[in-house]
Amino acid sequence: MGVFKYQSPERALFGFGSLQGIQDEIRSRKLTKALLVTGRDLADTAIVKNVIYALEAADTGYALFTDFKPNPTTNNVNQGSDAFIRNQCDFLISVGGGSAHDCAKAISVVAAGGGKIEDYTGADKSSRAYPLIAVTTTAGTGSECTSDYVVVDEAQNRKYGNSDRNVLPVLAVDDYELMMNMPASLTAGTGMDALTHAVEAYCSIDGALITSELAAAAVRLIFEHLEPAVISPDRKSREGMAVAQFLAGLAFGNAGCGLIHSMSHQLSAVYDLPHGLCNAILMPEGSRTNRKAPEAEERYAALCEAVFPIESRDMTTGERADYLIERIEKLSEAVGTKRKLSELGVKLEDLSLLADKTLLDASLRHNIYKPDKEEIETIFRSLM
């Protein structure tokens, strides 16, 4: 490979209690009023109150925006842009996981450029965006360190991903103190999301050595820390997952995702299901389908060797690829994300439509194997 373009947030704060560092960033940029984008479930918590305290300490005003779904819609974004302009804000702070960060990214583009979010579908369609500080409370989507964001188009009942370098946060905050009280189910779902990011980035046709190393490090950390974080969380497991999801975010933010995300997006759009849980359910069978490409088997085997060097020492390439997928499936079962799609309300009669929508998803272009509609539908059907 020749020149590889790498991007990341301008700055990042890590560590227990690092949230208070946002005051210096706000002061240094002479920012005056934030649109504080956060979910309704967080709005009255100590986490958001601490963010507000930091804003007040920096002599900065704010307006609160909570009117968005877990899978943000085009309507949510356009309303958020109106709120940004109406309240005369000059930057955004997103507090939460991928839902808040993605919604804030989309709002920043529309508020700066005008029109509607539907006008910015694709890559780098904006000329500018307002500054964004992304405060992460889950581990994780990695959205705080990428230029990617996804929005549900209500008119087409489809979830699509945009990529725009102008929405890269000026500051990413990964304060694992904010993650200490995550519920087990949320810890499991977001953790498996991070694992999907890392595995798909490692196998992406658009990756490079730097993204492979980031992804492998993330996978190692997730296998070490996710199960403890779900079952008996402590500072060590929370910190491990906070770092893992950030590394995975850097990996997929530069290399892209693949088939699993393309399928997961459709489940979120049609059934409004949790993104991380969908990824967890799809990952083993999606990976087995990808193995049809010889180079994919080699990538899975190489990742297995990097993460499980002792266990895989005497294995063949095929055995290593199989072992990695088996370990992913066992981890999903251990943390409670191995579910049937039918349990979540997915209908057999919708599988053809879901497969059609998957083939249109932008993430599929990074995938190491090019499945057809029948193969995608077969994956969905096998998980019913």
Tab-separated table of C-alpha atoms in Angstrom:
chain	number	residue	atom	x	y	z
A	1	MET	CA	0.000	0.000	0.000
A	2	GLY	CA	1.137	3.558	-0.725
A	3	VAL	CA	0.148	6.605	1.301
A	4	PHE	CA	-2.494	5.911	3.950
A	5	LYS	CA	-4.508	8.834	5.288
A	6	TYR	CA	-5.075	8.586	9.031
A	7	GLN	CA	-7.431	10.749	11.058
A	8	SER	CA	-8.335	11.065	14.729
A	9	PRO	CA	-9.762	13.655	17.144
A	10	GLU	CA	-7.666	16.769	17.681
A	11	ARG	CA	-7.235	15.879	21.354
A	12	ALA	CA	-8.374	13.197	23.783
A	13	LEU	CA	-8.657	13.029	27.556
A	14	PHE	CA	-8.305	9.656	29.272
A	15	GLY	CA	-8.516	8.593	32.867
A	16	PHE	CA	-10.707	8.501	35.926
A	17	GLY	CA	-12.070	12.016	36.515
A	18	SER	CA	-10.743	13.460	33.246
A	19	LEU	CA	-14.101	15.104	32.438
A	20	GLN	CA	-13.107	18.308	34.217
A	21	GLY	CA	-10.468	18.886	31.541
A	22	ILE	CA	-13.137	20.141	29.147
A	23	GLN	CA	-13.023	23.527	30.888
A	24	ASP	CA	-9.562	24.263	29.485
A	25	GLU	CA	-10.640	23.286	25.962
A	26	ILE	CA	-13.686	25.549	26.092
A	27	ARG	CA	-11.691	28.496	27.430
A	28	SER	CA	-8.858	28.072	24.923
A	29	ARG	CA	-11.291	28.129	22.010
A	30	LYS	CA	-13.272	31.072	23.436
A	31	LEU	CA	-16.530	29.161	23.014
A	32	THR	CA	-19.614	30.811	24.465
A	33	LYS	CA	-22.670	28.541	24.289
A	34	ALA	CA	-23.098	24.794	23.818
A	35	LEU	CA	-25.917	22.683	22.513
A	36	LEU	CA	-25.725	19.854	25.050
A	37	VAL	CA	-26.874	16.711	23.218
A	38	THR	CA	-27.712	13.836	25.541
A	39	GLY	CA	-30.341	11.142	25.982
A	40	ARG	CA	-33.366	11.619	28.182
A	41	ASP	CA	-32.146	8.822	30.446
A	42	LEU	CA	-28.957	10.776	31.206
A	43	ALA	CA	-30.328	14.313	31.346
A	44	ASP	CA	-31.044	14.286	35.095
A	45	THR	CA	-28.043	12.219	36.172
A	46	ALA	CA	-24.894	13.267	38.000
A	47	ILE	CA	-22.952	12.755	34.757
A	48	VAL	CA	-24.767	15.536	32.906
A	49	LYS	CA	-24.836	17.702	36.015
A	50	ASN	CA	-21.035	17.450	36.157
A	51	VAL	CA	-20.823	18.489	32.501
A	52	ILE	CA	-23.052	21.471	33.241
A	53	TYR	CA	-20.862	22.325	36.232
A	54	ALA	CA	-17.801	22.292	33.964
A	55	LEU	CA	-19.578	24.579	31.489
A	56	GLU	CA	-20.537	27.002	34.228
A	57	ALA	CA	-16.991	26.965	35.599
A	58	ALA	CA	-15.818	28.011	32.134
A	59	ASP	CA	-18.437	30.828	32.054
A	60	THR	CA	-20.177	29.103	29.156
A	61	GLY	CA	-23.916	28.892	28.515
A	62	TYR	CA	-25.802	25.893	27.218
A	63	ALA	CA	-29.102	24.687	25.768
A	64	LEU	CA	-30.208	21.099	26.355
A	65	PHE	CA	-31.310	18.860	23.467
A	66	THR	CA	-32.690	15.414	24.296
A	67	ASP	CA	-35.255	14.888	21.529
A	68	PHE	CA	-33.662	12.004	19.645
A	69	LYS	CA	-34.100	8.242	19.504
A	70	PRO	CA	-31.437	5.624	20.331
A	71	ASN	CA	-31.138	5.303	16.543
A	72	PRO	CA	-31.254	9.038	15.633
A	73	THR	CA	-33.540	9.933	12.748
A	74	THR	CA	-33.368	12.580	10.052
A	75	ASN	CA	-36.193	14.414	11.794
A	76	ASN	CA	-34.313	14.340	15.121
A	77	VAL	CA	-31.245	15.851	13.474
A	78	ASN	CA	-33.124	18.589	11.653
A	79	GLN	CA	-34.917	19.552	14.869
A	80	GLY	CA	-31.580	19.616	16.667
A	81	SER	CA	-30.140	21.947	14.050
A	82	ASP	CA	-33.094	24.283	14.533
A	83	ALA	CA	-32.471	24.232	18.308
A	84	PHE	CA	-28.774	25.008	17.794
A	85	ILE	CA	-29.550	28.047	15.643
A	86	ARG	CA	-32.484	29.232	17.747
A	87	ASN	CA	-30.365	29.200	20.913
A	88	GLN	CA	-27.417	30.927	19.193
A	89	CYS	CA	-24.948	28.175	20.068
A	90	ASP	CA	-21.415	28.074	18.722
A	91	PHE	CA	-20.394	24.503	19.625
A	92	LEU	CA	-21.804	21.154	20.735
A	93	ILE	CA	-21.160	18.778	23.603
A	94	SER	CA	-22.467	15.243	23.200
A	95	VAL	CA	-22.776	13.145	26.350
A	96	GLY	CA	-23.529	9.447	26.025
A	97	GLY	CA	-22.732	6.731	23.524
A	98	GLY	CA	-22.971	6.546	19.762
A	99	SER	CA	-26.541	7.825	19.642
A	100	ALA	CA	-25.652	11.178	21.204
A	101	HIS	CA	-22.362	11.531	19.321
A	102	ASP	CA	-23.836	10.647	15.925
A	103	CYS	CA	-26.794	12.963	16.436
A	104	ALA	CA	-24.488	15.822	17.465
A	105	LYS	CA	-22.203	15.282	14.467
A	106	ALA	CA	-25.147	15.444	12.100
A	107	ILE	CA	-26.552	18.537	13.833
A	108	SER	CA	-23.203	20.321	13.547
A	109	VAL	CA	-23.142	19.787	9.780
A	110	VAL	CA	-26.694	20.988	9.150
A	111	ALA	CA	-26.444	23.957	11.518
A	112	ALA	CA	-23.251	25.123	9.809
A	113	GLY	CA	-24.198	24.443	6.208
A	114	GLY	CA	-27.969	24.844	6.132
A	115	GLY	CA	-30.565	22.653	4.495
A	116	LYS	CA	-31.392	19.228	5.918
A	117	ILE	CA	-29.291	16.227	6.871
A	118	GLU	CA	-30.636	14.430	3.802
A	119	ASP	CA	-28.536	16.879	1.745
A	120	TYR	CA	-25.299	15.513	3.224
A	121	THR	CA	-25.558	11.810	2.432
A	122	GLY	CA	-22.191	10.314	1.512
A	123	ALA	CA	-18.605	11.287	2.244
A	124	ASP	CA	-17.265	14.775	3.032
A	125	LYS	CA	-20.340	16.596	1.767
A	126	SER	CA	-20.043	19.561	4.155
A	127	SER	CA	-17.866	22.645	3.781
A	128	ARG	CA	-17.715	23.200	7.543
A	129	ALA	CA	-19.174	22.086	10.864
A	130	TYR	CA	-19.323	23.490	14.377
A	131	PRO	CA	-16.820	22.249	17.008
A	132	LEU	CA	-17.848	19.129	18.910
A	133	ILE	CA	-16.680	17.888	22.309
A	134	ALA	CA	-17.680	14.225	22.683
A	135	VAL	CA	-17.998	12.906	26.245
A	136	THR	CA	-18.361	9.133	26.217
A	137	THR	CA	-20.310	7.201	28.848
A	138	THR	CA	-20.234	3.751	27.212
A	139	ALA	CA	-17.549	1.408	25.911
A	140	GLY	CA	-18.340	1.414	23.135
A	141	THR	CA	-19.179	2.753	19.879
A	142	GLY	CA	-15.905	4.610	19.362
A	143	SER	CA	-17.919	7.421	17.793
A	144	GLU	CA	-16.019	10.012	19.813
A	145	CYS	CA	-12.908	9.405	17.729
A	146	THR	CA	-14.287	9.004	14.188
A	147	SER	CA	-15.644	11.121	11.355
A	148	ASP	CA	-18.485	8.629	10.833
A	149	TYR	CA	-22.103	8.957	11.871
A	150	VAL	CA	-25.278	7.040	11.099
A	151	VAL	CA	-28.827	8.339	10.764
A	152	VAL	CA	-32.142	6.597	10.132
A	153	ASP	CA	-33.946	7.938	7.069
A	154	GLU	CA	-37.573	7.677	8.158
A	155	ALA	CA	-38.943	8.128	4.644
A	156	GLN	CA	-36.967	5.144	3.317
A	157	ASN	CA	-36.940	3.171	6.588
A	158	ARG	CA	-33.197	2.796	6.135
A	159	LYS	CA	-30.133	3.496	8.256
A	160	TYR	CA	-27.281	5.052	6.342
A	161	GLY	CA	-23.765	6.016	7.280
A	162	ASN	CA	-22.046	9.267	6.432
A	163	SER	CA	-18.386	10.139	6.786
A	164	ASP	CA	-17.237	13.738	7.062
A	165	ARG	CA	-13.842	14.882	8.308
A	166	ASN	CA	-15.373	18.161	9.481
A	167	VAL	CA	-17.271	16.369	12.267
A	168	LEU	CA	-14.218	14.838	13.939
A	169	PRO	CA	-14.499	15.955	17.571
A	170	VAL	CA	-12.091	18.660	18.679
A	171	LEU	CA	-11.947	16.818	22.001
A	172	ALA	CA	-12.839	13.227	22.914
A	173	VAL	CA	-13.322	12.493	26.610
A	174	ASP	CA	-13.025	8.873	27.762
A	175	ASP	CA	-13.466	9.240	31.505
A	176	TYR	CA	-14.172	5.727	32.716
A	177	GLU	CA	-15.580	7.125	35.967
A	178	LEU	CA	-18.644	7.891	33.826
A	179	MET	CA	-18.845	4.217	32.801
A	180	MET	CA	-18.677	2.672	36.274
A	181	ASN	CA	-22.450	2.293	36.673
A	182	MET	CA	-23.307	1.037	33.195
A	183	PRO	CA	-25.925	-1.756	33.359
A	184	ALA	CA	-24.666	-5.224	32.478
A	185	SER	CA	-26.785	-5.453	29.319
A	186	LEU	CA	-25.480	-2.115	28.026
A	187	THR	CA	-21.904	-3.068	28.899
A	188	ALA	CA	-22.306	-6.309	26.957
A	189	GLY	CA	-23.943	-4.777	23.894
A	190	THR	CA	-21.560	-1.856	23.540
A	191	GLY	CA	-18.576	-4.094	24.264
A	192	MET	CA	-19.548	-6.495	21.502
A	193	ASP	CA	-20.031	-3.482	19.235
A	194	ALA	CA	-16.420	-2.505	19.920
A	195	LEU	CA	-15.315	-6.069	19.161
A	196	THR	CA	-17.175	-5.958	15.848
A	197	HIS	CA	-15.491	-2.658	14.974
A	198	ALA	CA	-12.074	-4.126	15.668
A	199	VAL	CA	-12.574	-7.430	13.832
A	200	GLU	CA	-14.126	-5.802	10.767
A	201	ALA	CA	-11.427	-3.119	10.657
A	202	TYR	CA	-8.716	-5.788	10.872
A	203	CYS	CA	-10.229	-7.583	7.880
A	204	SER	CA	-11.137	-4.472	5.865
A	205	ILE	CA	-9.811	-4.177	2.329
A	206	ASP	CA	-9.149	-0.497	3.058
A	207	GLY	CA	-7.009	-1.035	6.145
A	208	ALA	CA	-3.274	-0.693	6.689
A	209	LEU	CA	-0.689	-1.870	9.207
A	210	ILE	CA	-1.582	0.940	11.614
A	211	THR	CA	-5.283	0.023	11.666
A	212	SER	CA	-4.496	-3.683	11.984
A	213	GLU	CA	-2.302	-3.051	15.026
A	214	LEU	CA	-4.934	-0.828	16.636
A	215	ALA	CA	-7.619	-3.423	15.955
A	216	ALA	CA	-5.588	-6.346	17.303
A	217	ALA	CA	-4.802	-4.434	20.500
A	218	ALA	CA	-8.504	-3.665	20.916
A	219	VAL	CA	-9.495	-7.316	20.452
A	220	ARG	CA	-6.937	-8.436	23.054
A	221	LEU	CA	-8.276	-5.937	25.588
A	222	ILE	CA	-11.898	-6.877	24.923
A	223	PHE	CA	-11.287	-10.586	25.448
A	224	GLU	CA	-9.502	-9.727	28.693
A	225	HIS	CA	-11.912	-7.154	30.111
A	226	LEU	CA	-15.435	-7.453	28.676
A	227	GLU	CA	-16.667	-10.452	30.643
A	228	PRO	CA	-15.394	-9.048	33.986
A	229	ALA	CA	-16.929	-5.662	33.121
A	230	VAL	CA	-20.302	-7.359	32.622
A	231	ILE	CA	-20.216	-9.753	35.583
A	232	SER	CA	-18.239	-7.917	38.288
A	233	PRO	CA	-17.108	-4.499	37.018
A	234	ASP	CA	-14.237	-2.662	38.664
A	235	ARG	CA	-11.876	0.133	37.686
A	236	LYS	CA	-9.518	-2.231	35.853
A	237	SER	CA	-12.177	-3.746	33.609
A	238	ARG	CA	-13.841	-0.378	32.941
A	239	GLU	CA	-10.531	1.233	32.032
A	240	GLY	CA	-9.617	-1.722	29.821
A	241	MET	CA	-12.874	-1.465	27.908
A	242	ALA	CA	-12.610	2.333	27.624
A	243	VAL	CA	-9.203	1.995	25.980
A	244	ALA	CA	-10.330	-0.947	23.834
A	245	GLN	CA	-13.312	0.868	22.376
A	246	PHE	CA	-11.177	3.941	21.616
A	247	LEU	CA	-8.566	1.851	19.787
A	248	ALA	CA	-11.324	0.028	17.901
A	249	GLY	CA	-12.834	3.397	16.980
A	250	LEU	CA	-9.532	4.619	15.576
A	251	ALA	CA	-9.212	1.361	13.621
A	252	PHE	CA	-12.636	1.328	11.982
A	253	GLY	CA	-12.712	5.117	11.668
A	254	ASN	CA	-9.832	4.801	9.228
A	255	ALA	CA	-10.314	1.318	7.730
A	256	GLY	CA	-14.105	1.031	7.705
A	257	CYS	CA	-16.374	-1.790	8.869
A	258	GLY	CA	-18.061	-4.414	6.704
A	259	LEU	CA	-20.836	-6.948	6.213
A	260	ILE	CA	-21.841	-7.265	9.863
A	261	HIS	CA	-22.413	-3.542	10.255
A	262	SER	CA	-24.224	-3.385	6.926
A	263	MET	CA	-26.684	-6.000	8.144
A	264	SER	CA	-26.948	-4.552	11.639
A	265	HIS	CA	-27.843	-1.110	10.298
A	266	GLN	CA	-30.943	-2.542	8.655
A	267	LEU	CA	-32.140	-4.260	11.830
A	268	SER	CA	-31.760	-0.977	13.712
A	269	ALA	CA	-33.614	0.966	11.035
A	270	VAL	CA	-36.535	-1.410	10.516
A	271	TYR	CA	-37.018	-2.642	14.094
A	272	ASP	CA	-35.272	0.080	16.142
A	273	LEU	CA	-33.089	-2.553	17.814
A	274	PRO	CA	-29.893	-1.838	19.814
A	275	HIS	CA	-26.982	-1.593	17.402
A	276	GLY	CA	-24.432	-3.395	19.568
A	277	LEU	CA	-26.726	-6.330	20.275
A	278	CYS	CA	-27.424	-6.734	16.560
A	279	ASN	CA	-23.697	-6.789	15.816
A	280	ALA	CA	-23.135	-9.394	18.520
A	281	ILE	CA	-25.821	-11.678	17.088
A	282	LEU	CA	-24.601	-11.314	13.513
A	283	MET	CA	-20.834	-11.490	14.022
A	284	PRO	CA	-20.200	-15.265	14.172
A	285	GLU	CA	-22.289	-16.184	11.117
A	286	GLY	CA	-21.241	-13.062	9.224
A	287	SER	CA	-17.606	-13.979	9.850
A	288	ARG	CA	-18.159	-17.548	8.665
A	289	THR	CA	-19.617	-16.207	5.430
A	290	ASN	CA	-16.652	-13.875	4.977
A	291	ARG	CA	-14.328	-16.871	5.305
A	292	LYS	CA	-15.337	-17.918	1.799
A	293	ALA	CA	-12.697	-15.475	0.592
A	294	PRO	CA	-9.228	-17.096	0.973
A	295	GLU	CA	-7.696	-13.792	2.035
A	296	ALA	CA	-10.373	-13.455	4.724
A	297	GLU	CA	-9.413	-16.793	6.239
A	298	GLU	CA	-5.817	-15.579	6.364
A	299	ARG	CA	-6.846	-12.349	8.106
A	300	TYR	CA	-8.957	-14.146	10.714
A	301	ALA	CA	-6.087	-16.570	11.294
A	302	ALA	CA	-3.569	-13.744	11.689
A	303	LEU	CA	-5.836	-11.978	14.171
A	304	CYS	CA	-6.263	-15.225	16.095
A	305	GLU	CA	-2.488	-15.642	16.285
A	306	ALA	CA	-2.099	-12.054	17.530
A	307	VAL	CA	-4.761	-12.421	20.235
A	308	PHE	CA	-4.363	-16.097	21.210
A	309	PRO	CA	-0.696	-16.892	20.429
A	310	ILE	CA	-0.368	-19.793	22.867
A	311	GLU	CA	-3.696	-21.481	22.160
A	312	SER	CA	-3.229	-21.257	18.376
A	313	ARG	CA	0.470	-22.131	18.213
A	314	ASP	CA	0.067	-25.561	16.606
A	315	MET	CA	-3.029	-24.806	14.519
A	316	THR	CA	-3.338	-24.578	10.748
A	317	THR	CA	-4.567	-21.382	9.090
A	318	GLY	CA	-8.098	-22.740	8.818
A	319	GLU	CA	-8.106	-23.938	12.410
A	320	ARG	CA	-6.985	-20.523	13.630
A	321	ALA	CA	-9.744	-18.784	11.701
A	322	ASP	CA	-12.292	-21.219	13.134
A	323	TYR	CA	-10.934	-20.798	16.653
A	324	LEU	CA	-11.228	-17.002	16.552
A	325	ILE	CA	-14.859	-17.173	15.445
A	326	GLU	CA	-15.604	-19.803	18.102
A	327	ARG	CA	-14.080	-17.579	20.796
A	328	ILE	CA	-16.187	-14.640	19.609
A	329	GLU	CA	-19.308	-16.794	19.825
A	330	LYS	CA	-18.392	-18.047	23.312
A	331	LEU	CA	-17.757	-14.496	24.536
A	332	SER	CA	-21.131	-13.397	23.183
A	333	GLU	CA	-22.794	-16.262	25.033
A	334	ALA	CA	-20.907	-15.475	28.247
A	335	VAL	CA	-22.038	-11.835	28.285
A	336	GLY	CA	-25.624	-12.589	27.287
A	337	THR	CA	-25.765	-11.266	23.732
A	338	LYS	CA	-26.188	-14.603	21.937
A	339	ARG	CA	-29.848	-14.253	21.023
A	340	LYS	CA	-32.252	-15.248	18.249
A	341	LEU	CA	-33.481	-12.498	15.930
A	342	SER	CA	-37.020	-13.837	16.238
A	343	GLU	CA	-36.878	-13.098	19.992
A	344	LEU	CA	-36.321	-9.447	19.110
A	345	GLY	CA	-39.314	-9.226	16.786
A	346	VAL	CA	-37.606	-9.808	13.433
A	347	LYS	CA	-40.030	-11.363	10.941
A	348	LEU	CA	-39.258	-14.020	8.336
A	349	GLU	CA	-41.215	-12.135	5.688
A	350	ASP	CA	-38.871	-9.139	6.092
A	351	LEU	CA	-35.613	-11.007	5.430
A	352	SER	CA	-35.631	-10.392	1.684
A	353	LEU	CA	-36.097	-6.652	2.245
A	354	LEU	CA	-33.346	-6.608	4.882
A	355	ALA	CA	-30.972	-8.324	2.449
A	356	ASP	CA	-31.796	-5.809	-0.298
A	357	LYS	CA	-31.106	-2.913	2.070
A	358	THR	CA	-27.851	-4.514	3.227
A	359	LEU	CA	-26.523	-4.553	-0.334
A	360	LEU	CA	-27.030	-0.767	-0.497
A	361	ASP	CA	-25.208	-0.043	2.765
A	362	ALA	CA	-21.983	1.955	2.488
A	363	SER	CA	-20.078	-0.224	4.979
A	364	LEU	CA	-20.252	-3.192	2.617
A	365	ARG	CA	-17.717	-1.613	0.273
A	366	HIS	CA	-14.950	-2.256	2.847
A	367	ASN	CA	-15.810	-5.941	3.244
A	368	ILE	CA	-13.233	-8.550	2.307
A	369	TYR	CA	-15.881	-10.810	0.741
A	370	LYS	CA	-18.681	-9.703	-1.582
A	371	PRO	CA	-21.811	-11.659	-0.644
A	372	ASP	CA	-24.900	-11.795	-2.810
A	373	LYS	CA	-28.473	-11.327	-1.648
A	374	GLU	CA	-29.066	-15.045	-1.112
A	375	GLU	CA	-26.032	-15.361	1.159
A	376	ILE	CA	-27.091	-12.353	3.237
A	377	GLU	CA	-30.633	-13.655	3.548
A	378	THR	CA	-29.247	-17.049	4.586
A	379	ILE	CA	-27.318	-15.431	7.438
A	380	PHE	CA	-30.433	-13.664	8.681
A	381	ARG	CA	-32.481	-16.856	8.370
A	382	SER	CA	-29.927	-18.961	10.270
A	383	LEU	CA	-30.210	-16.594	13.239
A	384	MET	CA	-34.006	-16.681	13.497
